[in-house]
CSV table of C-alpha atoms in Angstrom, one decimal:
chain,number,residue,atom,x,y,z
B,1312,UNK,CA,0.0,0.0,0.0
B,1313,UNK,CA,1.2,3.9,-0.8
B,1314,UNK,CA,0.2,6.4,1.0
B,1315,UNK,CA,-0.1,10.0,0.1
B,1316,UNK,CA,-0.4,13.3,1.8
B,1317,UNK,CA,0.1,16.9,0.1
B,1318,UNK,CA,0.5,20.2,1.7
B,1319,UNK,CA,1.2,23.6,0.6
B,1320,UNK,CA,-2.5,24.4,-0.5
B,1321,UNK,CA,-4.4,27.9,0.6
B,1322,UNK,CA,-5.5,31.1,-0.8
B,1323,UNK,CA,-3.3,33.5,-2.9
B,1324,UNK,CA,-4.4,36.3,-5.4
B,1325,UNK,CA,-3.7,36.7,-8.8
B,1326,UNK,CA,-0.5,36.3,-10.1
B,1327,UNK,CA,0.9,35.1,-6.5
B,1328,UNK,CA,2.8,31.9,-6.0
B,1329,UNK,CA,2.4,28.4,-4.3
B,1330,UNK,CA,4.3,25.5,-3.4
B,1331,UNK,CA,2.6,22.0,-3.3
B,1332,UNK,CA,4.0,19.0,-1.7
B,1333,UNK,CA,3.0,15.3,-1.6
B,1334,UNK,CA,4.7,12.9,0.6
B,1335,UNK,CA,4.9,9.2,-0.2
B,1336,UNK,CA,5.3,6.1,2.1
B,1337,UNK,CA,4.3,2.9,2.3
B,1338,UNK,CA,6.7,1.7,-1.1
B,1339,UNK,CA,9.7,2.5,-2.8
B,1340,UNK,CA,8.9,5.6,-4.0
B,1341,UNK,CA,11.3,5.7,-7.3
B,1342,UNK,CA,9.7,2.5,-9.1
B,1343,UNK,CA,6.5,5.2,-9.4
B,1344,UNK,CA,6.1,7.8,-11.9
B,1345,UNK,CA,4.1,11.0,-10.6
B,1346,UNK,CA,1.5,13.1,-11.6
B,1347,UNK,CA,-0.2,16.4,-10.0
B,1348,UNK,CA,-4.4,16.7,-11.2
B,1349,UNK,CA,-6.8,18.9,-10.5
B,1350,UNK,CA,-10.3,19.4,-10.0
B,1351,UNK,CA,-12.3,22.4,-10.7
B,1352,UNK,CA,-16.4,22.5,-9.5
B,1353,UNK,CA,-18.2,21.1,-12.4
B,1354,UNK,CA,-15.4,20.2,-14.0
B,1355,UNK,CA,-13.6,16.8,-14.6
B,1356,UNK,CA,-10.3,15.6,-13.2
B,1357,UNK,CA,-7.6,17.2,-15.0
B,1358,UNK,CA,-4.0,15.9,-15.3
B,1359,UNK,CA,-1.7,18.7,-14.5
B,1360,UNK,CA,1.7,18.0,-14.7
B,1361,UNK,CA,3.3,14.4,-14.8
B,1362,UNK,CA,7.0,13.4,-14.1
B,1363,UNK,CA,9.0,9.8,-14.7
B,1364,UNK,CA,10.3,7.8,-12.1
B,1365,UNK,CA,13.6,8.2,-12.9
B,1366,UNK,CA,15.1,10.5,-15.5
B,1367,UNK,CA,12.5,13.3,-14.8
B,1368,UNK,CA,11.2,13.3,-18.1
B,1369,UNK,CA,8.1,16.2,-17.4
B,1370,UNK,CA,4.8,16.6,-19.1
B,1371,UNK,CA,3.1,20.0,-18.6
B,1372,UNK,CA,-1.0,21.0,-19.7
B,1373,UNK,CA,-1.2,23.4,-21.6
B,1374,UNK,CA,-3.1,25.8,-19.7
B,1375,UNK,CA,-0.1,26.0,-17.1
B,1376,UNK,CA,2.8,24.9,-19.3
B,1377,UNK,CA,5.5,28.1,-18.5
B,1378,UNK,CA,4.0,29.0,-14.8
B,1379,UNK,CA,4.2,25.1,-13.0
B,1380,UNK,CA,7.1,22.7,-12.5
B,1381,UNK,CA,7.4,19.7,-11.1
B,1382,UNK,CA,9.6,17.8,-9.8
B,1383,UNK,CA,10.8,14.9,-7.3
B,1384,UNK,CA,13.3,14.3,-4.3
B,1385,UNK,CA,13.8,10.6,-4.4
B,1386,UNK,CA,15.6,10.6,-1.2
B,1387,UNK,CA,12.9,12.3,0.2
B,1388,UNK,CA,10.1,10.8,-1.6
B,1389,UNK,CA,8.5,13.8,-2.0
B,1390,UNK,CA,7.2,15.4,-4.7
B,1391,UNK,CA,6.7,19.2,-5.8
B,1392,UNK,CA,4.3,21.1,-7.5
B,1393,UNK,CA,5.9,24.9,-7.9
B,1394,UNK,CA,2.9,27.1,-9.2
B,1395,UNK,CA,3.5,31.0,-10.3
B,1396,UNK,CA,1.6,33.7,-12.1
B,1397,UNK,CA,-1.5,32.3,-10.6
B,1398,UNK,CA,-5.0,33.2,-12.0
B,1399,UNK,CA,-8.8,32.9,-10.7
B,1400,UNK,CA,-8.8,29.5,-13.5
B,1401,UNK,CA,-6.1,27.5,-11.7
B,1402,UNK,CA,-9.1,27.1,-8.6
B,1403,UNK,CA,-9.4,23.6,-7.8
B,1404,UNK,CA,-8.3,21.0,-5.4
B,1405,UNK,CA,-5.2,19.4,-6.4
B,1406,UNK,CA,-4.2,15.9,-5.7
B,1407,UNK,CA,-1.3,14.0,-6.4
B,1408,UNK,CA,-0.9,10.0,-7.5
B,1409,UNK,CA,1.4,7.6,-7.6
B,1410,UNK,CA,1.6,5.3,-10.9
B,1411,UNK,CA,3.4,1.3,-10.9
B,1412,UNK,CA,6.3,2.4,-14.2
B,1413,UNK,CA,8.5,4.6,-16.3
B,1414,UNK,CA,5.5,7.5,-16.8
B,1415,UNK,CA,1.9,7.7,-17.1
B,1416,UNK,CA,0.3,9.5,-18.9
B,1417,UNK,CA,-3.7,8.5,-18.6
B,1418,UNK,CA,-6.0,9.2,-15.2
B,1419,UNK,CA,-6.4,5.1,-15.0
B,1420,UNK,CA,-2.6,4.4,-15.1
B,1421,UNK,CA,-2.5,6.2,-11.8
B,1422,UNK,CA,-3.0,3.7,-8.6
B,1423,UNK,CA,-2.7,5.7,-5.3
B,1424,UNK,CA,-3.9,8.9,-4.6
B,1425,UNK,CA,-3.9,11.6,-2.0
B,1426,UNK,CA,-6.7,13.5,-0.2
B,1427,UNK,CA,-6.3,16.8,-2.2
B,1428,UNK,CA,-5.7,19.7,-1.3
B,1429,UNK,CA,-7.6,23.2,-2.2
B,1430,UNK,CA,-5.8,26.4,-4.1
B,1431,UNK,CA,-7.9,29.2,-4.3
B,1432,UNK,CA,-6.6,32.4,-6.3
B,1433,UNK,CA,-8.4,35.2,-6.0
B,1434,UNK,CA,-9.0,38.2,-8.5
């Protein structure tokens, strides 16, 4: 079992700056690749940013591609979710998840998941 736990969410305005977290335990962290989603009221579960498990080969949405990075401490099995030049759109909880292989790119690859945590950016 893998468990999951992020940090770092809250409120920020417009064009602010956030830091995400997700701590991993339970397995060997580096035999997982990661990912970051979100989801917005309404709206369906959006992959954010994804990173391998090894090389840390990243995958960015569009809609953030420039403003987010990820990345991964293996020693610390932890991994990060940088967010600038926030705006009122990027609203959503954000969870992380843990997926068995190199990468993952699809929402069913992904195994284990954390509770989420909430960004709000307001206007």
């Amino acid at each position: 079992q893998v468990q999951l736990v992020e940090s770092g969410g809250g409120l920020v305005q417009d064009g602010g700056s956030l830091r995400l977290s997700c701590a991993v335990s339970g397995r060997t962290f580096s035999r997982y690749a990661m990912g970051w989603f979100r989801q917005a009221p309404g709206l369906e579960r959006e992959l954010v940013a994804r990173i391998s498990r090894s090389d840390g080969t990243t995958y960015y949405a569009d809609s953030v591609k420039g403003r987010f990075t990820i990345s991964r401490d293996n020693a610390k099995n932890t991994v990060y979710l940088q967010m600038n030049s926030l705006k009122p759109e990027d609203t959503a909880v954000y969870y992380c998840a843990a997926a068995p292989g190199y990468s993952a790119g699809y929402y069913y690859q992904y195994e284990y998941w954390g509770q989420g945590t909430q960004v709000t950016v307001s206007s």
